[in-house]
Amino acid sequence: MKKVGILGGTFNPVHNEHIALVLSAVKELNLDKLLVMPTFISPHKTQSPASAEDRLNMLSLAFEGVDKVEVCDFEIQKQGKSYTYQTVEHFYREDQQLYFIMGGDMLVNFKTWKYPERILDKCTLAVFTRENFHADFEKEREYLKRTFNKDFIKLNYVGKDASSTKIRTYAKLGLEIDNLTNKKVAEYIKENQIYSSDVYEIFVKNNLPPKRLKHTADVVICALKKAKEEGLDVEKVKLACTLHDVAKYLDYKSFDGFNLPQGAPNPVVHAFLGAFIAERYLKVQDQEIVDAIRYHTSGKANMTKLGKLVFVADMLEEGRNYEGVEKLREIYENSDLDTCFVECLKEEYIHLLNKGQEIYIETKNAFDYYVK
């Protein structure tokens, strides 16, 4: 019997982990064919700027010449909202075994999908997991058996931490993406400016060196991992993080109208100037964003969730390397934002005490408000 696999996703864009997963699944499931199927994305969805044509082209480049892998535009041609039960029923044939490939996070939520019984009637779920993702697979297996009298295949593949968000963010800030996706895909993105910079990103690129641009991009990526979970506006999170260090290498004395708060130590000056630039020069009118930029280094009492998230992401992005950061990242992954923020604030406060550095009044206020 012929074996056919389906792997769906936005692929915006395809990255190295997608490619590695496809190659592994073809081999492990002994597939005759694997359909890589990008979902349809509304052209009005601002978070997904790559067109259907570009996403298909990038997938074709990534899997060019790869045996048994076929890029399929079924869901794109269908348009509208695609449901998995419709896709598997379309590709089901009595003379073939159909596999639907998904991540462990999708398996946990599978019970909430539309007509899961119709999906399981036509295909077998093949599930992979990712590093730092923890799920009770036996619990999910028992649920499927009890509810649908069905089982799933647990693939050996363990995905590494990779995301299309990282590629998009790096591309927008002019950072290297060759090591994040297929080289032909990276060239296609650059040549066609698939992920173009907005006015804020252009300003940041013009005022920060590459090392600080990478930090900025990594803060954006770190914050976005928590944004939806905390019910935050993703676009506000992106903008606040993009601009948080915009004034890092600028002289505050060169900006007419800027008044440095009395007693502000040097390490927090760029945060206050950054808020000034965001509001005065870049016309950011949202005061929550401006406030998040202003206090991302010092913290303050009674911060908004957005302010806390920028503060935390600035401390925990992947480039940070200090004693205790891994423990804080674990808290970030497994706890709510408020819990992680308090731990990060304590870490900063203790660090300043141990180094004998002056503790700014806003940091003292934050520590007294949240910790004492």
Phi, psi and omega in degrees: 000135181292140180248124182233132178250154175232128173235116180256170178159171177283328181050060187236067002257180173296139179234178187300325181290325173302313183296314180297320179297315180300312181297320180293317182294319179302318182286311186292321180271357181054050184284146171276333179202141174237122179268117175266115194236100177291141179281158175285138176237130178302136179296347180268359181279108189292336183279356182230076188287341182287131180288165177301319180298316180293320179295322176294318179298319180293321176296319180297321177293319183295325185248018179300123178078004180276121184296137174074008179246130182230128175278127188240131182258022184305309184288329177292315179295325180292325182059182182066189180282127181261129175254140184299324181299325179290321181293312183291327177292326178294321185266357181292136173223141182295335184265015178218155176262123182257134178240133174251119187267129182214162176276163180299328178295325178289324178298317180300325182265003186302326181298340181267356182289161179285124179051060179299329180295328179286328176295312183290338178288335186250346183208170175251134177282133176241115193247130173248165178237174181233156174301143179067011174250128183240123177219149178271089185294328178293324176297318179291325178296315179298321179297314181296320180293317182291320187272320187238356186057041180231162179231174174228164177262127176268111180286153179284340185296132175240112183287143176274168182289107179210152180205150174293330177303319181297316180297314181299316182294315178297316181298318181295329181262010175074023180268160183293134179237004183301330182271003182254342181210178176304139184299324178293324177293317179300317179295319179298317180298314182292312184294326183259002179047053183298320180244083185279156183278145172270181185297327181289316179294324177296316179299316180296315180300326182281348186237359180234142175285165184308318182297319179284332174296319178296318177301315181300313179299318182290330175293317177303311183296315180299315182293321182294336178297334185251346190301307183294319179302327182267004177071028182266153177289116185299320181294323177293319178299314180299316183292315180299317181289322179299323185263359190299328181247021186301332183258013187306323185243022179254149181269118183297337181289347181273357185248107179298136177093351179272127178243115180286128179303141181299134177082003180290119179288161185307318183297343181254356184302316184297332180291316178292318179293322178299319178295320178298314180295318180301317184280314188277318186263323183261000173060036174283115185266343181285110185292335177294321177293313180301317180294322179296322177293316185299324186245021184289339179263316185271331192072174175196170176289149174055055179280154174283167177299321179298315179300317178298318184294317178296318177303311182292313182298325178297328180275334192246357181305158193300338181278347179289137182216091178216160182299125179100351184294324181294323178296319179294321178296323177296319177297319179300319181290324192247358181234178177279167184298318182301317179298314181293320179301315180299318180294322178292320178297317177298318179301315181294316182297314180295321178300314180295320178297314182296328180272357179070022181275155176295133178261118183296147185303323180293326178290320176299316180298319179296316181296316179295323184287319188259335189251312185291000000 
